[in-house]
Amino acid sequence: MLLKDKVGVIYGAGGAIGGAVARAFAREGARLFLTGRDLAPVEAVAKDVVAAGGSAEAAEVDALDEQAVDQHLRSVTDEAGSVDISFNAVGIPNPRARVPLVELDVEQFSLPITTYTRAYFLTARLAARRMLANRSGVIMTVTATPSRTGTPLVGGGGPAMAAVEALTRNLSAELAPQGVRVVGLRPQGMPETARIKESFGRYARASGLTWEQFQEQLASRTHTGRLSTLAELANVAVFMASDRASGMTGTVVNLSMGSLDD
Ligand SMILES: NC(=O)c1ccc[n+]([C@@H]2O[C@H](COP(=O)([O-])OP(=O)(O)OC[C@H]3O[C@@H](n4cnc5c(N)ncnc54)[C@H](OP(=O)(O)O)[C@@H]3O)[C@@H](O)[C@H]2O)c1
């Protein structure tokens, strides 16, 4: 078991990526504290984990609320003694996607930038304070391919993802000398997730393509000729969270299956 006895906190654990990563971390022996803005979906994931023989507790925590994140981490360290892994998978809808930048108002442009950077900064900083005391831990981020490649009609989403990747590197530069790694995952759109079904569905309709045709078009840009899966992302997350990845920090894993050059 790669994560035996590791204590992990997941933000946005009721979502597609947070839930898949929670199940994978639990299979590898992690003791999990799952959080989300709404309790019900997080509780559902925790129930699944426990039913499968894993360890998970659910809590309602808004990742944008400094006090709530801090209080939750205090309760985790009181109960479990440490925080070894902090995995942030929060995602906010982008209702203004498909609006060209020249027509986008500044509030809508700024929303993903301020939301993602705040959530990632707060959760990382508050976890790091606990991890530094033990000179050990891993902070993990999730971004998307518009961080690195010109992508039309994603509003402030691309700049937000680029900022989170920069934060990942800069946190690593400060924390890794003291034993705390900071790594990111950059998946491509995974069609099995509700978020991608909804957003790519909109792009497909606007391009006059069916959902299947649109997926085929995206898959044709990868080296494998297919899009990646949540299970594949979760496997990489397990490895990156584990001590086997001790040689990796200040970097973002490119999970685009070749569609995006490093
Ligand atoms: N899905 C993909 O294929 C894919 C690919 C590349 C990158 N990503 C990125 O990965 C992230 C997660 O994607 P996903 O598909 O897992 O999205 P998702 O299914 O929508 O999950 C996101 C979760 O974050 C929660 N959340 C939002 N704001 C929060 C807050 N302030 N505090 C706590 N929890 C909050 C959401 O809760 P509510 O439901 O209550 O809003 C939801 O449970 C996003 O940043 C997305 O851009 C996803």
CSV table of C-alpha atoms and ligand atoms in Angstrom, one decimal:
chain,number,residue,atom,x,y,z
A,1,MET,CA,0.0,0.0,0.0
A,2,LEU,CA,1.6,3.2,-1.2
A,3,LEU,CA,-0.2,5.6,1.3
A,4,LYS,CA,-0.4,3.4,4.4
A,5,ASP,CA,-0.8,5.5,7.5
A,6,LYS,CA,-0.7,8.8,5.5
A,7,VAL,CA,-3.3,11.4,6.6
A,8,GLY,CA,-4.9,13.1,3.7
A,9,VAL,CA,-7.3,16.0,3.4
A,10,ILE,CA,-9.2,16.5,0.1
A,11,TYR,CA,-11.0,19.7,-0.8
A,12,GLY,CA,-13.8,19.4,-3.3
A,13,ALA,CA,-14.1,15.7,-2.5
A,14,GLY,CA,-17.7,15.5,-3.6
A,15,GLY,CA,-16.6,16.3,-7.2
A,16,ALA,CA,-15.5,13.9,-10.0
A,17,ILE,CA,-11.8,14.3,-9.5
A,18,GLY,CA,-11.9,14.7,-5.7
A,19,GLY,CA,-14.1,11.6,-5.4
A,20,ALA,CA,-12.0,9.5,-7.7
A,21,VAL,CA,-8.8,10.5,-5.9
A,22,ALA,CA,-10.4,9.9,-2.5
A,23,ARG,CA,-11.3,6.3,-3.5
A,24,ALA,CA,-7.8,5.7,-4.9
A,25,PHE,CA,-6.0,7.2,-1.8
A,26,ALA,CA,-8.2,5.0,0.5
A,27,ARG,CA,-7.4,1.8,-1.5
A,28,GLU,CA,-3.7,2.6,-0.8
A,29,GLY,CA,-4.2,2.8,2.9
A,30,ALA,CA,-4.6,6.6,3.5
A,31,ARG,CA,-6.7,7.9,6.4
A,32,LEU,CA,-8.9,10.5,4.8
A,33,PHE,CA,-10.6,13.7,5.8
A,34,LEU,CA,-12.9,14.7,3.0
A,35,THR,CA,-14.4,18.1,2.6
A,36,GLY,CA,-16.6,20.1,0.3
A,37,ARG,CA,-18.8,23.1,0.2
A,38,ASP,CA,-21.9,20.9,0.4
A,39,LEU,CA,-21.8,18.0,2.8
A,40,ALA,CA,-24.1,15.5,1.0
A,41,PRO,CA,-21.9,14.6,-1.9
A,42,VAL,CA,-18.8,14.4,0.3
A,43,GLU,CA,-20.7,12.1,2.7
A,44,ALA,CA,-21.6,9.9,-0.2
A,45,VAL,CA,-17.9,9.5,-1.2
A,46,ALA,CA,-16.9,8.9,2.5
A,47,LYS,CA,-19.6,6.2,2.7
A,48,ASP,CA,-18.3,4.4,-0.4
A,49,VAL,CA,-14.7,4.6,0.9
A,50,VAL,CA,-15.8,3.1,4.3
A,51,ALA,CA,-17.9,0.4,2.6
A,52,ALA,CA,-14.9,-0.6,0.6
A,53,GLY,CA,-12.9,-1.0,3.8
A,54,GLY,CA,-11.2,2.4,3.8
A,55,SER,CA,-11.1,5.2,6.3
A,56,ALA,CA,-12.8,8.5,5.6
A,57,GLU,CA,-14.6,11.2,7.5
A,58,ALA,CA,-16.7,13.9,5.8
A,59,ALA,CA,-17.0,17.6,6.7
A,60,GLU,CA,-18.5,20.7,5.2
A,61,VAL,CA,-15.7,23.2,4.5
A,62,ASP,CA,-15.7,26.1,2.1
A,63,ALA,CA,-12.2,26.2,0.6
A,64,LEU,CA,-12.5,30.0,0.2
A,65,ASP,CA,-13.2,30.5,4.0
A,66,GLU,CA,-9.9,30.8,5.8
A,67,GLN,CA,-11.4,30.2,9.2
A,68,ALA,CA,-13.3,27.1,8.1
A,69,VAL,CA,-10.2,25.6,6.5
A,70,ASP,CA,-8.0,26.4,9.5
A,71,GLN,CA,-10.6,25.0,12.0
A,72,HIS,CA,-11.0,21.8,10.0
A,73,LEU,CA,-7.2,21.3,9.8
A,74,ARG,CA,-6.9,21.8,13.5
A,75,SER,CA,-9.6,19.1,14.1
A,76,VAL,CA,-7.7,16.8,11.7
A,77,THR,CA,-4.3,17.2,13.5
A,78,ASP,CA,-6.0,16.9,16.9
A,79,GLU,CA,-7.6,13.6,15.8
A,80,ALA,CA,-4.9,12.1,13.6
A,81,GLY,CA,-1.7,13.8,14.7
A,82,SER,CA,-0.6,15.2,11.3
A,83,VAL,CA,-1.6,16.2,7.8
A,84,ASP,CA,0.6,14.4,5.3
A,85,ILE,CA,-1.3,15.1,2.0
A,86,SER,CA,-3.4,18.1,1.0
A,87,PHE,CA,-5.2,17.6,-2.3
A,88,ASN,CA,-7.3,20.4,-3.6
A,89,ALA,CA,-9.8,19.5,-6.4
A,90,VAL,CA,-12.3,22.3,-6.1
A,91,GLY,CA,-13.9,23.4,-9.3
A,92,ILE,CA,-16.3,26.2,-10.0
A,93,PRO,CA,-18.6,26.4,-13.0
A,94,ASN,CA,-17.6,28.8,-15.8
A,95,PRO,CA,-21.0,30.0,-17.0
A,96,ARG,CA,-19.5,32.6,-19.3
A,97,ALA,CA,-17.4,30.2,-21.2
A,98,ARG,CA,-17.8,30.7,-24.9
A,99,VAL,CA,-17.9,34.5,-24.5
A,100,PRO,CA,-15.0,35.9,-26.5
A,101,LEU,CA,-12.5,37.9,-24.3
A,102,VAL,CA,-13.3,41.1,-26.1
A,103,GLU,CA,-16.9,40.8,-25.0
A,104,LEU,CA,-16.3,39.6,-21.5
A,105,ASP,CA,-16.8,42.0,-18.6
A,106,VAL,CA,-14.0,42.3,-16.1
A,107,GLU,CA,-15.9,40.7,-13.1
A,108,GLN,CA,-16.6,37.6,-15.1
A,109,PHE,CA,-13.0,37.5,-16.4
A,110,SER,CA,-11.6,37.9,-12.8
A,111,LEU,CA,-13.9,35.4,-11.1
A,112,PRO,CA,-12.0,32.1,-11.9
A,113,ILE,CA,-8.7,33.9,-11.2
A,114,THR,CA,-9.6,35.2,-7.8
A,115,THR,CA,-11.6,32.1,-6.8
A,116,TYR,CA,-9.0,29.4,-7.8
A,117,THR,CA,-6.0,31.4,-6.5
A,118,ARG,CA,-7.7,32.1,-3.2
A,119,ALA,CA,-8.8,28.5,-2.6
A,120,TYR,CA,-5.4,27.1,-3.6
A,121,PHE,CA,-3.4,29.7,-1.6
A,122,LEU,CA,-5.5,29.3,1.6
A,123,THR,CA,-5.6,25.5,1.6
A,124,ALA,CA,-1.9,25.2,0.7
A,125,ARG,CA,-0.7,27.8,3.2
A,126,LEU,CA,-2.8,26.4,6.1
A,127,ALA,CA,-1.7,22.8,5.4
A,128,ALA,CA,2.0,23.9,5.0
A,129,ARG,CA,2.0,25.4,8.4
A,130,ARG,CA,1.1,22.0,9.9
A,131,MET,CA,3.4,20.1,7.5
A,132,LEU,CA,6.5,22.3,8.2
A,133,ALA,CA,6.2,21.4,11.9
A,134,ASN,CA,6.9,17.7,10.9
A,135,ARG,CA,9.2,18.7,8.0
A,136,SER,CA,7.1,16.4,5.8
A,137,GLY,CA,4.1,16.5,3.6
A,138,VAL,CA,2.8,16.8,0.0
A,139,ILE,CA,0.5,19.6,-1.3
A,140,MET,CA,-1.2,18.8,-4.6
A,141,THR,CA,-3.0,21.0,-7.1
A,142,VAL,CA,-5.2,20.3,-10.1
A,143,THR,CA,-5.1,22.5,-13.2
A,144,ALA,CA,-6.2,22.1,-16.9
A,145,THR,CA,-4.5,22.4,-20.3
A,146,PRO,CA,-5.5,26.1,-21.0
A,147,SER,CA,-2.7,26.9,-18.4
A,148,ARG,CA,-0.2,26.1,-21.1
A,149,THR,CA,-1.8,26.4,-24.5
A,150,GLY,CA,-3.8,29.1,-26.2
A,151,THR,CA,-7.4,28.1,-25.9
A,152,PRO,CA,-10.3,30.1,-27.2
A,153,LEU,CA,-13.4,31.0,-25.2
A,154,VAL,CA,-12.4,30.0,-21.7
A,155,GLY,CA,-12.5,33.5,-20.3
A,156,GLY,CA,-10.4,33.9,-17.2
A,157,GLY,CA,-10.1,30.1,-16.8
A,158,GLY,CA,-6.7,29.8,-18.6
A,159,PRO,CA,-5.0,32.6,-16.6
A,160,ALA,CA,-6.5,31.1,-13.4
A,161,MET,CA,-4.9,27.7,-14.2
A,162,ALA,CA,-1.6,29.3,-15.2
A,163,ALA,CA,-1.6,31.1,-11.8
A,164,VAL,CA,-2.2,27.9,-9.9
A,165,GLU,CA,0.7,26.3,-11.7
A,166,ALA,CA,2.9,29.2,-10.8
A,167,LEU,CA,1.8,29.0,-7.2
A,168,THR,CA,2.6,25.3,-7.2
A,169,ARG,CA,6.2,26.0,-8.3
A,170,ASN,CA,6.7,29.0,-6.0
A,171,LEU,CA,5.3,27.1,-2.9
A,172,SER,CA,7.7,24.3,-3.7
A,173,ALA,CA,10.7,26.7,-3.9
A,174,GLU,CA,9.8,27.9,-0.4
A,175,LEU,CA,8.7,24.6,1.2
A,176,ALA,CA,10.7,21.8,-0.3
A,177,PRO,CA,13.9,22.9,1.5
A,178,GLN,CA,12.0,22.2,4.7
A,179,GLY,CA,10.7,18.7,3.6
A,180,VAL,CA,7.3,19.6,2.0
A,181,ARG,CA,6.8,18.8,-1.7
A,182,VAL,CA,4.3,20.7,-3.9
A,183,VAL,CA,3.2,19.0,-7.1
A,184,GLY,CA,0.4,19.5,-9.6
A,185,LEU,CA,-1.7,17.4,-12.0
A,186,ARG,CA,-2.8,18.8,-15.3
A,187,PRO,CA,-5.4,16.5,-16.8
A,188,GLN,CA,-7.1,16.9,-20.1
A,189,GLY,CA,-10.9,17.0,-20.2
A,190,MET,CA,-12.2,13.6,-19.1
A,191,PRO,CA,-15.6,12.9,-20.8
A,192,GLU,CA,-16.9,10.7,-18.0
A,193,THR,CA,-17.1,13.8,-15.7
A,194,ALA,CA,-20.3,15.9,-15.4
A,195,ARG,CA,-18.2,19.1,-15.7
A,196,ILE,CA,-16.8,18.1,-19.1
A,197,LYS,CA,-20.0,16.6,-20.4
A,198,GLU,CA,-21.6,20.0,-19.7
A,199,SER,CA,-18.9,22.3,-21.0
A,200,PHE,CA,-17.7,20.2,-24.0
A,201,GLY,CA,-21.4,19.5,-24.8
A,202,ARG,CA,-21.8,23.3,-25.2
A,203,TYR,CA,-18.7,23.6,-27.3
A,204,ALA,CA,-19.9,20.6,-29.5
A,205,ARG,CA,-23.3,22.1,-30.0
A,206,ALA,CA,-21.8,25.5,-30.9
A,207,SER,CA,-19.5,23.8,-33.5
A,208,GLY,CA,-22.4,21.8,-35.0
A,209,LEU,CA,-21.0,18.5,-33.8
A,210,THR,CA,-22.5,15.7,-31.8
A,211,TRP,CA,-21.0,14.9,-28.4
A,212,GLU,CA,-19.4,11.8,-29.9
A,213,GLN,CA,-17.9,13.6,-32.9
A,214,PHE,CA,-16.5,16.3,-30.5
A,215,GLN,CA,-14.9,13.7,-28.3
A,216,GLU,CA,-13.4,12.0,-31.4
A,217,GLN,CA,-12.0,15.3,-32.5
A,218,LEU,CA,-10.2,15.8,-29.2
A,219,ALA,CA,-9.0,12.2,-29.0
A,220,SER,CA,-7.5,12.6,-32.4
A,221,ARG,CA,-5.0,15.1,-31.0
A,222,THR,CA,-3.6,12.7,-28.4
A,223,HIS,CA,-0.9,10.2,-29.1
A,224,THR,CA,-3.1,7.3,-27.9
A,225,GLY,CA,-6.1,8.3,-30.0
A,226,ARG,CA,-8.3,8.4,-26.9
A,227,LEU,CA,-9.0,10.7,-24.0
A,228,SER,CA,-7.7,9.8,-20.5
A,229,THR,CA,-9.8,8.5,-17.6
A,230,LEU,CA,-10.5,9.4,-14.0
A,231,ALA,CA,-8.9,6.1,-13.0
A,232,GLU,CA,-5.7,7.0,-14.8
A,233,LEU,CA,-5.6,10.4,-13.2
A,234,ALA,CA,-6.2,8.9,-9.7
A,235,ASN,CA,-3.4,6.4,-10.2
A,236,VAL,CA,-0.9,9.2,-11.0
A,237,ALA,CA,-2.3,11.1,-8.0
A,238,VAL,CA,-1.5,8.2,-5.7
A,239,PHE,CA,2.0,7.9,-7.0
A,240,MET,CA,2.7,11.7,-6.7
A,241,ALA,CA,1.3,11.7,-3.1
A,242,SER,CA,3.5,8.7,-2.1
A,243,ASP,CA,7.1,8.7,-0.9
A,244,ARG,CA,8.0,6.9,-4.2
A,245,ALA,CA,7.7,10.4,-5.8
A,246,SER,CA,10.1,12.0,-3.3
A,247,GLY,CA,12.2,13.1,-6.3
A,248,MET,CA,9.3,15.2,-7.7
A,249,THR,CA,8.4,18.7,-6.5
A,250,GLY,CA,7.8,22.1,-8.1
A,251,THR,CA,6.4,20.4,-11.2
A,252,VAL,CA,3.0,19.7,-12.8
A,253,VAL,CA,2.4,16.3,-14.3
A,254,ASN,CA,1.2,16.6,-17.9
A,255,LEU,CA,-1.7,14.1,-18.3
A,256,SER,CA,-2.7,15.3,-21.8
A,257,MET,CA,-1.5,12.0,-23.4
A,258,GLY,CA,0.7,13.9,-25.8
A,259,SER,CA,-1.8,16.5,-27.0
A,260,LEU,CA,0.2,19.2,-25.2
A,261,ASP,CA,4.0,19.3,-25.5
A,262,ASP,CA,6.0,20.0,-22.3
B,1,LIG,N1,-13.3,17.1,-15.1
B,1,LIG,C1,-12.2,17.1,-15.9
B,1,LIG,O1,-12.1,16.4,-16.9
B,1,LIG,C2,-11.1,18.1,-15.7
B,1,LIG,C3,-10.1,18.2,-16.6
B,1,LIG,C4,-9.0,19.1,-16.3
B,1,LIG,C5,-9.1,19.9,-15.2
B,1,LIG,N2,-10.2,19.8,-14.3
B,1,LIG,C6,-10.2,20.7,-13.2
B,1,LIG,O2,-10.2,19.9,-12.0
B,1,LIG,C7,-11.1,20.6,-11.0
B,1,LIG,C8,-12.1,19.7,-10.5
B,1,LIG,O3,-12.9,19.2,-11.6
B,1,LIG,P1,-14.1,18.2,-11.4
B,1,LIG,O4,-14.5,17.6,-12.8
B,1,LIG,O5,-13.8,17.2,-10.3
B,1,LIG,O6,-15.2,19.2,-11.0
B,1,LIG,P2,-16.6,19.0,-10.1
B,1,LIG,O7,-17.1,17.6,-10.4
B,1,LIG,O8,-17.5,20.1,-10.4
B,1,LIG,O9,-16.1,19.1,-8.6
B,1,LIG,C9,-15.7,20.2,-8.1
B,1,LIG,C10,-16.1,20.2,-6.6
B,1,LIG,O10,-15.5,21.3,-5.9
B,1,LIG,C11,-16.6,21.8,-5.1
B,1,LIG,N3,-16.3,23.2,-4.7
B,1,LIG,C12,-16.5,24.3,-5.5
B,1,LIG,N4,-16.2,25.4,-4.8
B,1,LIG,C13,-15.8,25.0,-3.6
B,1,LIG,C14,-15.4,25.7,-2.4
B,1,LIG,N5,-15.3,27.0,-2.4
B,1,LIG,N6,-15.1,24.9,-1.3
B,1,LIG,C15,-15.2,23.6,-1.3
B,1,LIG,N7,-15.6,22.9,-2.4
B,1,LIG,C16,-15.9,23.6,-3.5
B,1,LIG,C17,-17.8,21.6,-5.9
B,1,LIG,O11,-18.9,21.7,-5.0
B,1,LIG,P3,-20.3,22.2,-5.6
B,1,LIG,O12,-20.8,21.1,-6.4
B,1,LIG,O13,-21.1,22.5,-4.4
B,1,LIG,O14,-20.1,23.4,-6.4
B,1,LIG,C18,-17.6,20.2,-6.4
B,1,LIG,O15,-17.9,19.2,-5.5
B,1,LIG,C19,-11.6,21.9,-11.7
B,1,LIG,O16,-10.7,23.0,-11.4
B,1,LIG,C20,-11.4,21.6,-13.2
B,1,LIG,O17,-11.2,22.7,-14.0
B,1,LIG,C21,-11.2,18.9,-14.5
